[in-house]
Short mmCIF file of C-alpha atoms and ligand atoms in Angstrom, two decimals:
data_model
loop_
_atom_site.label_atom_id
_atom_site.label_comp_id
_atom_site.label_asym_id
_atom_site.label_seq_id
_atom_site.Cartn_x
_atom_site.Cartn_y
_atom_site.Cartn_z
CA UNK K 20 -19.49 -48.19 -38.01
CA UNK K 21 -19.67 -44.59 -36.94
CA UNK K 22 -17.67 -43.58 -33.93
CA UNK K 23 -19.20 -41.10 -31.58
CA UNK K 24 -17.17 -37.99 -31.07
CA UNK K 25 -16.31 -37.74 -27.40
CA UNK K 26 -17.78 -34.55 -25.95
CA UNK K 27 -14.37 -33.54 -24.69
CA UNK K 28 -12.89 -33.58 -28.18
CA UNK K 29 -14.16 -30.30 -29.52
CA UNK K 30 -12.23 -27.98 -31.77
CA UNK K 31 -11.60 -24.52 -30.46
CA UNK K 32 -14.20 -23.11 -32.85
CA UNK K 33 -16.76 -25.64 -31.69
CA UNK K 34 -16.45 -24.58 -28.03
CA UNK K 35 -19.66 -23.08 -26.71
CA UNK K 36 -18.56 -19.70 -25.37
CA UNK K 37 -21.04 -17.41 -23.67
CA UNK K 38 -21.06 -14.07 -21.93
CA UNK K 39 -20.93 -14.19 -18.14
CA UNK K 40 -19.68 -11.67 -15.64
CA UNK K 41 -19.73 -8.88 -18.22
CA UNK K 42 -23.53 -9.10 -18.33
CA UNK K 43 -23.54 -7.30 -14.98
CA UNK K 44 -22.91 -4.15 -16.98
CA UNK K 45 -20.56 -1.30 -17.64
CA UNK K 46 -19.99 -0.47 -13.99
CA UNK K 47 -18.29 -3.86 -13.64
CA UNK K 48 -16.26 -4.24 -16.80
CA UNK K 49 -14.70 -2.41 -19.65
CA UNK K 50 -15.38 -4.15 -22.99
CA UNK K 51 -11.93 -4.44 -24.49
CA UNK K 52 -10.25 -6.41 -27.25
CA UNK K 53 -6.88 -7.94 -26.51
CA UNK K 54 -3.91 -6.24 -28.15
CA UNK K 55 -2.40 -8.45 -30.84
CA UNK K 56 0.81 -10.20 -29.86
CA UNK K 57 3.21 -10.12 -32.83
CA UNK K 58 4.23 -13.47 -34.37
CA UNK K 59 3.13 -15.63 -31.47
CA UNK K 60 4.32 -19.15 -30.80
CA UNK K 61 3.03 -21.78 -28.40
CA UNK K 62 5.24 -22.05 -25.31
CA UNK K 63 3.13 -24.42 -23.22
CA UNK K 64 -0.12 -26.30 -23.55
CA UNK K 65 -1.90 -28.16 -20.79
CA UNK K 66 -3.82 -31.16 -22.11
CA UNK K 67 -5.46 -31.80 -18.72
CA UNK K 68 -7.00 -28.34 -18.58
CA UNK K 69 -7.99 -28.58 -22.24
CA UNK K 70 -9.94 -31.71 -21.37
CA UNK K 71 -11.48 -30.00 -18.39
CA UNK K 72 -13.10 -27.42 -20.66
CA UNK K 73 -13.90 -29.99 -23.34
CA UNK K 74 -11.21 -28.93 -25.79
CA UNK K 75 -9.51 -31.62 -27.82
CA UNK K 76 -5.83 -31.57 -26.74
CA UNK K 77 -4.87 -32.00 -30.41
CA UNK K 78 -6.07 -28.42 -30.84
CA UNK K 79 -2.68 -27.35 -29.54
CA UNK K 80 -1.61 -27.66 -33.17
CA UNK K 81 -4.54 -25.65 -34.53
CA UNK K 82 -3.34 -22.17 -35.56
CA UNK K 83 -6.73 -20.86 -34.49
CA UNK K 84 -6.01 -21.94 -30.91
CA UNK K 85 -2.80 -19.93 -30.90
CA UNK K 86 -4.63 -16.91 -32.30
CA UNK K 87 -7.05 -17.01 -29.39
CA UNK K 88 -4.46 -17.80 -26.74
CA UNK K 89 -2.21 -14.95 -27.88
CA UNK K 90 -4.96 -12.34 -28.01
CA UNK K 91 -4.85 -12.10 -31.80
CA UNK K 92 -8.48 -13.16 -32.07
CA UNK K 93 -11.50 -13.42 -29.87
CA UNK K 94 -14.63 -15.53 -29.90
CA UNK K 95 -17.50 -14.47 -32.12
CA UNK K 96 -20.73 -13.51 -30.41
CA UNK K 97 -19.26 -12.52 -27.02
CA UNK K 98 -17.40 -9.44 -25.91
CA UNK K 99 -14.03 -9.69 -24.29
CA UNK K 100 -13.55 -7.48 -21.25
CA UNK K 101 -11.46 -6.29 -18.33
CA UNK K 102 -13.01 -6.18 -14.85
CA UNK K 103 -12.67 -3.36 -12.35
CA UNK K 104 -11.75 -3.91 -8.72
CA UNK K 105 -9.96 -2.19 -5.85
CA UNK K 106 -8.01 -3.57 -2.94
CA UNK K 107 -5.79 -3.20 0.07
CA UNK K 108 -2.22 -3.38 -1.13
CA UNK K 109 0.25 -3.95 1.71
CA UNK K 110 -2.40 -2.65 4.10
CA UNK K 111 -3.20 0.53 2.18
CA UNK K 112 -6.52 0.94 0.42
CA UNK K 113 -6.19 1.64 -3.31
CA UNK K 114 -9.58 2.78 -4.59
CA UNK K 115 -9.15 1.61 -8.12
CA UNK K 116 -7.22 -1.27 -9.55
CA UNK K 117 -8.70 -3.72 -12.02
CA UNK K 118 -7.58 -6.06 -14.76
CA UNK K 119 -4.70 -3.91 -15.91
CA UNK K 120 -3.40 -6.59 -18.18
CA UNK K 121 -5.97 -9.38 -18.05
CA UNK K 122 -8.74 -9.72 -20.59
CA UNK K 123 -11.45 -12.36 -20.35
CA UNK K 124 -12.50 -13.86 -23.65
CA UNK K 125 -15.74 -15.39 -22.36
CA UNK K 126 -17.06 -18.42 -20.51
CA UNK K 127 -16.52 -21.84 -22.00
CA UNK K 128 -19.25 -24.36 -21.21
CA UNK K 129 -17.57 -27.67 -20.41
CA UNK K 130 -19.16 -31.02 -21.35
CA UNK K 131 -20.31 -31.44 -17.73
CA UNK K 132 -22.06 -28.07 -17.81
CA UNK K 133 -19.45 -26.24 -15.71
CA UNK K 134 -18.48 -22.82 -16.99
CA UNK K 135 -14.92 -21.62 -17.09
CA UNK K 136 -13.75 -18.07 -17.67
CA UNK K 137 -10.93 -18.05 -20.19
CA UNK K 138 -8.78 -15.13 -19.23
CA UNK K 139 -5.69 -13.88 -21.03
CA UNK K 140 -3.09 -12.45 -18.69
CA UNK K 141 -0.71 -10.07 -20.43
CA UNK K 142 -3.10 -9.29 -23.29
CA UNK K 143 -2.44 -5.55 -23.46
CA UNK K 144 -3.67 -2.32 -21.97
CA UNK K 145 -7.10 -1.78 -20.52
CA UNK K 146 -8.84 1.12 -18.82
CA UNK K 147 -7.23 -0.13 -15.59
CA UNK K 148 -3.61 -0.33 -16.70
CA UNK K 149 -2.66 2.84 -14.80
CA UNK K 150 1.03 3.48 -15.57
CA UNK K 151 1.89 0.03 -16.85
CA UNK K 152 2.08 -1.61 -20.26
CA UNK K 153 -0.59 -4.31 -20.01
CA UNK K 154 1.93 -7.01 -20.74
CA UNK K 155 3.36 -9.96 -18.84
CA UNK K 156 6.89 -11.25 -19.32
CA UNK K 157 7.60 -14.84 -20.31
CA UNK K 158 9.26 -15.44 -16.94
CA UNK K 159 6.15 -14.60 -14.93
CA UNK K 160 3.76 -16.54 -17.17
CA UNK K 161 5.96 -19.64 -16.84
CA UNK K 162 6.00 -19.21 -13.07
CA UNK K 163 2.21 -18.93 -12.88
CA UNK K 164 1.66 -21.79 -15.33
CA UNK K 165 3.89 -24.18 -13.40
CA UNK K 166 2.80 -23.21 -9.93
CA UNK K 167 -0.93 -23.28 -10.53
CA UNK K 168 -0.59 -26.78 -11.95
CA UNK K 169 1.66 -27.85 -9.08
CA UNK K 170 -0.89 -26.56 -6.58
CA UNK K 171 -3.74 -28.33 -8.31
CA UNK K 172 -1.82 -31.60 -8.20
CA UNK K 173 -1.25 -31.08 -4.48
CA UNK K 174 -5.02 -30.88 -4.07
CA UNK K 175 -5.03 -27.14 -3.33
CA UNK K 176 -7.81 -25.00 -4.84
CA UNK K 177 -6.39 -22.75 -7.54
CA UNK K 178 -6.98 -21.08 -10.86
CA UNK K 179 -5.71 -23.31 -13.67
CA UNK K 180 -3.44 -22.68 -16.64
CA UNK K 181 -4.33 -23.76 -20.16
CA UNK K 182 -1.50 -22.39 -22.25
CA UNK K 183 1.21 -19.82 -22.76
CA UNK K 184 1.70 -17.94 -26.01
CA UNK K 185 5.09 -16.31 -26.43
CA UNK K 186 6.47 -13.65 -28.74
CA UNK K 187 9.77 -11.95 -29.46
CA UNK K 188 8.18 -8.61 -28.65
CA UNK K 189 10.25 -6.86 -26.02
CA UNK K 190 8.84 -5.46 -22.82
CA UNK K 191 10.87 -3.54 -20.30
CA UNK K 192 11.21 -4.47 -16.64
CA UNK K 193 14.57 -4.32 -14.83
CA UNK K 194 15.94 -5.57 -18.14
CA UNK K 195 14.33 -6.08 -21.55
CA UNK K 196 12.37 -9.34 -21.61
CA UNK K 197 9.97 -10.92 -24.06
CA UNK K 198 6.19 -10.72 -23.76
CA UNK K 199 3.92 -13.69 -23.27
CA UNK K 200 0.23 -14.31 -22.66
CA UNK K 201 -1.04 -16.83 -20.13
CA UNK K 202 -4.44 -18.46 -20.69
CA UNK K 203 -5.86 -18.75 -17.21
CA UNK K 204 -9.01 -20.71 -16.45
CA UNK K 205 -11.29 -20.36 -13.42
CA UNK K 206 -15.01 -20.46 -12.65
CA UNK K 207 -14.66 -16.83 -11.60
CA UNK K 208 -11.91 -14.29 -11.06
CA UNK K 209 -13.98 -12.12 -8.67
CA UNK K 210 -11.83 -10.90 -5.80
CA UNK K 211 -12.42 -9.52 -2.31
CA UNK K 212 -11.31 -6.26 -3.89
CA UNK K 213 -14.19 -6.34 -6.36
CA UNK K 214 -16.57 -5.96 -3.42
CA UNK K 215 -14.37 -3.29 -1.86
CA UNK K 216 -14.49 -1.25 -5.05
CA UNK K 217 -18.28 -0.83 -4.91
CA UNK K 218 -18.53 -0.50 -1.15
CA UNK K 219 -15.96 2.26 -0.81
CA UNK K 220 -17.54 4.21 -3.68
CA UNK K 221 -20.92 3.86 -2.04
CA UNK K 222 -22.30 2.05 -5.10
CA UNK K 223 -24.47 -0.16 -2.97
CA UNK K 224 -26.87 -1.28 -5.68
CA UNK K 225 -23.93 -2.59 -7.70
CA UNK K 226 -22.49 -4.20 -4.60
CA UNK K 227 -25.73 -6.12 -4.11
CA UNK K 228 -25.82 -7.08 -7.78
CA UNK K 229 -22.29 -8.44 -7.43
CA UNK K 230 -23.09 -10.37 -4.25
CA UNK K 231 -26.19 -11.87 -5.84
CA UNK K 232 -24.26 -12.83 -8.94
CA UNK K 233 -21.69 -14.66 -6.82
CA UNK K 234 -24.36 -16.39 -4.74
CA UNK K 235 -26.48 -17.47 -7.70
CA UNK K 236 -23.54 -18.77 -9.65
CA UNK K 237 -21.32 -20.25 -6.96
CA UNK K 238 -23.20 -20.49 -3.68
CA UNK K 239 -26.77 -21.36 -4.73
CA UNK K 240 -27.27 -23.21 -1.45
CA UNK K 241 -27.80 -19.79 0.19
CA UNK K 242 -30.49 -18.58 -2.20
CA UNK K 243 -33.28 -19.76 0.07
CA UNK K 244 -32.00 -17.79 3.04
CA UNK K 245 -33.50 -14.42 2.10
CA UNK K 246 -31.57 -11.43 3.43
CA UNK K 247 -29.36 -13.72 5.43
CA UNK K 248 -27.78 -15.05 2.26
CA UNK K 249 -25.10 -12.38 2.31
CA UNK K 250 -23.98 -13.27 5.81
CA UNK K 251 -23.87 -16.93 4.83
CA UNK K 252 -21.78 -16.00 1.80
CA UNK K 253 -19.33 -14.13 4.02
CA UNK K 254 -19.12 -17.05 6.44
CA UNK K 255 -18.47 -19.54 3.66
CA UNK K 256 -15.74 -17.37 2.13
CA UNK K 257 -14.17 -16.99 5.57
CA UNK K 258 -14.15 -20.78 5.99
CA UNK K 259 -12.74 -21.42 2.54
CA UNK K 260 -10.02 -18.84 3.07
CA UNK K 261 -9.05 -20.34 6.42
CA UNK K 262 -8.85 -23.83 4.93
CA UNK K 263 -6.96 -22.65 1.87
CA UNK K 264 -4.30 -21.01 3.99
CA UNK K 265 -4.03 -24.07 6.25
CA UNK K 266 -3.23 -26.04 3.11
CA UNK K 267 -0.63 -23.54 2.00
CA UNK K 268 1.08 -23.73 5.39
CA UNK K 269 1.28 -27.49 5.36
CA UNK K 270 3.00 -27.67 1.96
CA UNK K 271 5.22 -24.67 2.73
CA UNK K 272 3.68 -22.43 0.07
CA UNK K 273 4.04 -18.69 0.42
CA UNK K 274 1.88 -16.54 -1.85
CA UNK K 275 4.02 -13.45 -1.54
CA UNK K 276 1.42 -10.71 -2.21
CA UNK K 277 -1.65 -11.33 -0.12
CA UNK K 278 -3.38 -8.09 -1.02
CA UNK K 279 -7.17 -8.20 -0.97
CA UNK K 280 -7.24 -7.86 -4.75
CA UNK K 281 -5.43 -11.21 -4.93
CA UNK K 282 -8.02 -12.98 -2.75
CA UNK K 283 -10.52 -15.10 -4.62
CA UNK K 284 -14.19 -15.05 -3.61
CA UNK K 285 -14.17 -18.79 -4.36
CA UNK K 286 -11.26 -19.55 -2.04
CA UNK K 287 -8.85 -20.28 -4.89
CA UNK K 288 -5.15 -19.54 -4.92
CA UNK K 289 -5.08 -16.54 -7.26
CA UNK K 290 -2.42 -14.36 -8.93
CA UNK K 291 0.90 -16.11 -8.71
CA UNK K 292 3.68 -13.55 -8.50
CA UNK K 293 6.71 -13.76 -6.22
CA UNK K 294 5.51 -16.95 -4.53
CA UNK K 295 7.77 -19.66 -3.17
CA UNK K 296 7.85 -23.13 -1.66
CA UNK K 297 9.75 -23.20 1.58
CA UNK K 298 13.07 -25.01 1.46
CA UNK K 299 15.16 -24.40 4.62
CA UNK K 300 12.47 -24.29 7.29
CA UNK K 301 11.97 -20.80 8.67
CA UNK K 302 8.57 -19.33 9.52
CA UNK K 303 9.98 -15.81 9.14
CA UNK K 304 10.96 -16.53 5.56
CA UNK K 305 10.02 -13.79 3.04
CA UNK K 306 9.79 -15.02 -0.55
CA UNK K 307 9.00 -11.63 -2.09
CA UNK K 308 11.98 -9.33 -2.56
CA UNK K 309 9.50 -6.40 -2.78
CA UNK K 310 8.21 -7.06 0.77
CA UNK K 311 11.13 -5.80 2.90
CA UNK K 312 9.20 -5.78 6.17
CA UNK K 313 7.75 -9.22 5.63
CA UNK K 314 4.09 -8.28 5.91
CA UNK K 315 3.34 -11.42 3.91
CA UNK K 316 6.08 -13.67 5.28
CA UNK K 317 5.27 -17.34 5.72
CA UNK K 318 4.13 -17.25 9.34
CA UNK K 319 1.92 -14.20 8.73
CA UNK K 320 -0.30 -15.81 6.10
CA UNK K 321 -2.96 -17.15 8.49
CA UNK K 322 -3.26 -13.74 10.21
CA UNK K 323 -3.34 -11.90 6.91
CA UNK K 324 -6.06 -14.24 5.68
CA UNK K 325 -8.25 -13.09 8.55
CA UNK K 326 -7.26 -9.45 8.00
CA UNK K 327 -8.40 -9.78 4.41
CA UNK K 328 -11.66 -11.43 5.46
CA UNK K 329 -12.28 -8.43 7.71
CA UNK K 330 -11.80 -6.15 4.73
CA UNK K 331 -14.37 -8.25 2.88
CA UNK K 332 -16.75 -8.02 5.85
CA UNK K 333 -16.42 -4.24 5.79
CA UNK K 334 -17.15 -4.27 2.08
CA UNK K 335 -20.30 -6.29 2.73
CA UNK K 336 -21.44 -4.17 5.68
CA UNK K 337 -24.41 -2.70 3.81
CA UNK K 338 -25.73 -6.24 3.30
CA UNK K 339 -24.67 -8.08 6.44
CA UNK K 340 -25.65 -7.09 9.99
CA UNK K 341 -22.74 -6.43 12.28
CA UNK K 342 -23.47 -9.40 14.54
CA UNK K 343 -23.67 -11.79 11.60
CA UNK K 344 -20.41 -10.40 10.23
CA UNK K 345 -18.64 -10.81 13.56
CA UNK K 346 -19.95 -14.33 13.83
CA UNK K 347 -18.72 -15.14 10.34
CA UNK K 348 -15.27 -13.75 11.13
CA UNK K 349 -15.17 -15.65 14.41
CA UNK K 350 -15.39 -18.86 12.40
CA UNK K 351 -11.98 -18.21 10.83
CA UNK K 352 -9.66 -19.19 13.63
CA UNK K 353 -11.29 -22.48 14.65
CA UNK K 354 -11.65 -23.48 10.99
CA UNK K 355 -7.99 -22.71 10.40
CA UNK K 356 -6.80 -24.55 13.49
CA UNK K 357 -9.01 -27.60 12.91
CA UNK K 358 -7.93 -27.92 9.32
CA UNK K 359 -4.28 -27.30 10.10
CA UNK K 360 -4.29 -29.91 12.84
CA UNK K 361 -5.95 -32.50 10.64
CA UNK K 362 -3.42 -31.82 7.89
CA UNK K 363 -0.50 -31.94 10.32
CA UNK K 364 -1.68 -35.21 11.79
CA UNK K 365 -1.74 -36.64 8.29
CA UNK K 366 1.73 -35.23 7.55
CA UNK K 367 3.14 -36.83 10.68
CA UNK K 368 1.31 -40.05 9.90
CA UNK K 369 -0.89 -39.96 12.96
CA UNK K 370 -4.41 -41.31 12.58
CA UNK K 371 -5.45 -40.54 16.13
CA UNK K 372 -5.44 -37.33 18.16
CA UNK K 373 -3.49 -37.18 21.38
CA UNK K 374 -3.45 -34.21 23.77
CA UNK K 375 0.30 -33.70 23.50
CA UNK K 376 0.44 -33.79 19.68
CA UNK K 377 0.61 -30.03 19.28
CA UNK K 378 3.69 -30.01 21.50
CA UNK K 379 5.17 -32.84 19.48
CA UNK K 380 4.67 -30.88 16.26
CA UNK K 381 5.99 -27.67 17.78
CA UNK K 382 9.17 -29.35 18.97
CA UNK K 383 9.69 -30.83 15.55
CA UNK K 384 9.34 -27.45 13.85
CA UNK K 385 11.75 -25.98 16.40
CA UNK K 386 14.33 -28.61 15.44
CA UNK K 387 13.72 -27.96 11.74
CA UNK K 388 14.22 -24.24 12.27
CA UNK K 389 17.38 -24.65 14.32
CA UNK K 390 18.94 -26.87 11.67
CA UNK K 391 17.32 -25.08 8.67
CA UNK K 392 16.15 -28.42 7.35
CA UNK K 393 14.56 -28.67 3.92
CA UNK K 394 10.84 -28.80 4.65
CA UNK K 395 9.75 -31.07 1.80
CA UNK K 396 12.65 -33.50 2.13
CA UNK K 397 12.11 -33.81 5.86
CA UNK K 398 8.52 -34.98 5.69
CA UNK K 399 9.23 -37.30 2.81
CA UNK K 400 11.98 -38.96 4.83
CA UNK K 401 9.94 -39.01 8.00
CA UNK K 402 7.74 -41.58 6.28
CA UNK K 403 10.74 -43.94 6.21
CA UNK K 404 11.10 -43.94 9.97
CA UNK K 405 9.94 -47.14 11.67
CA UNK K 406 8.93 -47.81 15.25
CA UNK K 407 12.21 -49.61 15.75
CA UNK K 408 15.55 -47.98 14.93
CA UNK K 409 16.80 -49.07 11.47
CA UNK K 410 19.59 -48.20 9.06
CA UNK K 411 17.13 -45.91 7.29
CA UNK K 412 17.34 -43.56 10.26
CA UNK K 413 20.56 -42.13 8.89
CA UNK K 414 18.78 -40.76 5.84
CA UNK K 415 16.77 -38.35 7.91
CA UNK K 416 19.38 -37.74 10.61
CA UNK K 417 21.83 -36.48 7.99
CA UNK K 418 19.52 -33.48 7.44
CA UNK K 419 20.50 -32.23 10.92
CA UNK K 420 23.98 -30.83 11.47
CA UNK K 421 23.51 -31.31 15.19
CA UNK K 422 21.95 -34.71 15.67
CA UNK K 423 21.26 -34.60 19.40
CA UNK K 424 18.03 -32.53 19.30
CA UNK K 425 16.83 -34.56 16.36
CA UNK K 426 17.42 -37.84 18.13
CA UNK K 427 15.61 -36.62 21.22
CA UNK K 428 12.59 -35.71 19.10
CA UNK K 429 12.71 -38.97 17.19
CA UNK K 430 12.55 -40.93 20.41
CA UNK K 431 9.51 -38.99 21.44
CA UNK K 432 7.92 -39.53 18.02
CA UNK K 433 8.55 -43.27 18.27
CA UNK K 434 6.89 -43.25 21.66
CA UNK K 435 3.91 -41.55 20.08
CA UNK K 436 3.79 -44.08 17.23
CA UNK K 437 3.55 -46.84 19.81
CA UNK K 438 0.17 -45.43 20.79
CA UNK K 439 -1.14 -45.62 17.19
CA UNK K 440 -3.03 -48.53 15.76
CA UNK K 441 -1.81 -49.91 12.43
CA UNK K 442 1.65 -50.87 11.27
CA UNK K 443 4.60 -48.94 9.86
CA UNK K 444 3.82 -49.92 6.32
CA UNK K 445 0.29 -48.56 6.35
CA UNK K 446 1.46 -45.34 7.97
CA UNK K 447 4.26 -44.97 5.45
CA UNK K 448 1.79 -45.35 2.61
CA UNK K 449 -0.49 -42.70 4.09
CA UNK K 450 2.40 -40.30 4.67
CA UNK K 451 3.76 -40.65 1.15
CA UNK K 452 0.31 -39.79 -0.19
CA UNK K 453 0.23 -36.42 1.60
CA UNK K 454 3.89 -35.38 1.80
CA UNK K 455 5.02 -34.47 -1.70
CA UNK K 456 8.36 -35.52 -3.05
CA UNK K 457 8.25 -32.86 -5.77
CA UNK K 458 7.39 -29.20 -5.21
CA UNK K 459 8.10 -26.23 -7.44
CA UNK K 460 11.42 -25.14 -6.06
CA UNK K 461 12.57 -21.75 -7.33
CA UNK K 462 15.60 -23.20 -9.06
CA UNK K 463 13.45 -25.67 -11.00
CA UNK K 464 11.24 -22.85 -12.22
CA UNK K 465 14.35 -20.83 -13.05
CA UNK K 466 15.81 -23.64 -15.16
CA UNK K 467 12.56 -23.88 -17.11
CA UNK K 468 12.46 -20.09 -17.56
CA UNK K 469 16.05 -19.83 -18.77
CA UNK K 470 15.50 -22.62 -21.27
CA UNK K 471 12.27 -20.97 -22.46
CA UNK K 472 14.11 -17.67 -22.91
CA UNK K 473 16.39 -19.58 -25.30
CA UNK K 474 13.25 -20.85 -27.05
CA UNK K 475 13.58 -24.35 -25.62
CA UNK K 476 10.19 -25.14 -24.10
CA UNK K 477 10.86 -28.79 -23.32
CA UNK K 478 11.80 -28.14 -19.71
CA UNK K 479 8.46 -26.48 -18.95
CA UNK K 480 6.66 -29.60 -20.16
CA UNK K 481 9.02 -31.99 -18.32
CA UNK K 482 8.78 -30.08 -15.07
CA UNK K 483 4.99 -29.75 -15.34
CA UNK K 484 4.77 -33.52 -15.87
CA UNK K 485 6.83 -34.18 -12.72
CA UNK K 486 4.76 -31.72 -10.67
CA UNK K 487 1.55 -33.30 -11.86
CA UNK K 488 2.43 -36.41 -9.79
CA UNK K 489 3.99 -34.82 -6.70
CA UNK K 490 3.50 -37.80 -4.40
CA UNK K 491 4.76 -40.51 -6.75
CA UNK K 492 8.32 -41.74 -6.79
CA UNK K 493 9.52 -40.95 -10.31
CA UNK K 494 12.95 -42.62 -10.36
CA UNK K 495 13.81 -41.32 -13.82
CA UNK K 496 13.08 -37.80 -12.53
CA UNK K 497 14.70 -38.12 -9.12
CA UNK K 498 16.82 -35.03 -9.64
CA UNK K 499 13.71 -32.82 -9.53
CA UNK K 500 13.41 -33.68 -5.85
CA UNK K 501 16.96 -32.52 -5.10
CA UNK K 502 17.90 -29.72 -2.78
CA UNK K 503 18.66 -26.39 -4.45
CA UNK K 504 22.12 -25.96 -5.96
CA UNK K 505 24.34 -23.22 -4.56
CA UNK K 506 23.50 -20.76 -7.35
CA UNK K 507 19.82 -20.84 -6.29
CA UNK K 508 20.66 -18.91 -3.11
CA UNK K 509 21.10 -15.82 -5.29
CA UNK K 510 17.65 -16.06 -6.89
CA UNK K 511 15.34 -13.19 -6.10
CA UNK K 512 11.70 -12.90 -7.02
CA UNK K 513 9.84 -9.63 -6.78
CA UNK K 514 6.57 -8.02 -7.81
CA UNK K 515 8.08 -7.19 -11.20
CA UNK K 516 6.35 -9.37 -13.74
P1 AMP X 9 -0.40 -7.79 -9.08
O1 AMP X 9 0.67 -7.30 -8.18
O2 AMP X 9 0.11 -8.63 -10.23
O3 AMP X 9 -1.52 -8.46 -8.35
O4 AMP X 9 -1.01 -6.51 -9.81
C1 AMP X 9 -1.60 -5.44 -9.11
C2 AMP X 9 -2.35 -4.58 -10.08
O5 AMP X 9 -1.48 -4.04 -11.06
C3 AMP X 9 -3.44 -5.32 -10.86
O6 AMP X 9 -4.53 -4.45 -10.99
C4 AMP X 9 -2.79 -5.58 -12.18
O7 AMP X 9 -3.73 -5.72 -13.22
C5 AMP X 9 -1.90 -4.38 -12.36
N1 AMP X 9 -0.73 -4.68 -13.20
C6 AMP X 9 0.35 -5.43 -12.87
N2 AMP X 9 1.22 -5.47 -13.90
C7 AMP X 9 0.68 -4.75 -14.89
C8 AMP X 9 1.09 -4.42 -16.22
N3 AMP X 9 2.25 -4.83 -16.73
N4 AMP X 9 0.27 -3.64 -16.96
C9 AMP X 9 -0.89 -3.20 -16.47
N5 AMP X 9 -1.33 -3.46 -15.24
C10 AMP X 9 -0.57 -4.23 -14.45
MG1 MG X 10 -3.20 -9.27 -8.68
#
């Protein structure tokens, strides 16, 4: 009997890889080979993403895979390239940025017909490297690998991570570190800043080419709309951005560097640098040590999302009438608020809407702030609360040094639960399915990084496996849900990567 080869079990050489974005021409990309990474070794491999692109996970052991993932080879028949873009960095327009250290190998056609750009981050210098070395350090590739997979498992749109190739080659940041290359996978890496680049240089034909490429490939539903397609594109990106940021807020994720060059035209979480998951609740929290004034602090993200959409609207102003642009931008706030409220209702286990719910949520967040309660732990334990007082109540009350404000809120919450249909058990089940037990706390990432720097890659795989099931109790991995140890208070993450 012959067994059929599953379509997802292709070798790396059997992957259909085609040209994509680079076909737009030399104004958009620089054809560029990756710089070889000396004596590479495989640091991490993501079987789930391999399957997504139709690559047999056993290919992790194929030396040819490592050659590609380290930038020591590229696919035959397609050019590898770096893309140009611009962007507002911390509010200031920078007319030329670009893939300074990212090189796209090509587009892999998955068994379901989807196409995925396979991009190497840290693959050496390009025409857009400016003053930097084109490399990424192991630390930052591990952080991006883990966080993008954690976000995906939380149901948040994001670029994905296929693998990390490491090397003993030294690169110099605040201290000497070793180089690594992240294989990042996404349908497209086009950014708001890609549009800004062409608009601000008055290259309006290229701008239109870019907009049409994005619409044809990713928003074909607007193709029939004639000249209005560009306004519809803007509106859809505005909506996706608003919803994306609502999702970030509800899991306590802070991106850290919300420059327009880090904003995906597909509404994906893109470019993981000094990000963080909120622990002690504080809306003014700044995760990025390189952001002293907190432009991108947690509570600013929704506002910055709109600011960035405005920059995109300006970049599209040769294609979108002013009224249509204003209308598209006006959709941001209601979309954000609607989505946020729906997500918060789910977090609090409320199936119905009541007029005083916003006040109920606000009072809760006030109590969390006053007591600096761990955000993730709080919502996980809130699921344990019943309509009647029980012994379980202590588990959540112990998170509050001063119990009086907490108890006042809990009474109010119980009153609110009385007005809900359904029983405690059903609510608990719903809450545990949206309030993660496991998020990528900085100290967990740090443990995995320090082990990897000693060439022990087991912790990356263990942690990734835990984060892949964030809502499940994993009793054998309980410790990964623990509050940060004291040493974690000294951890600083910055733009250096
Ligand atoms: P980021 O802060 O990572 O979003 O990077 C901002 C810009 O700097 C992007 O255009 C990057 O490609 C570029 N960049 C960051 N690090 C490097 C590096 N080590 N070498 C070359 N370019 C870099
Ligand atoms: Mg970036």
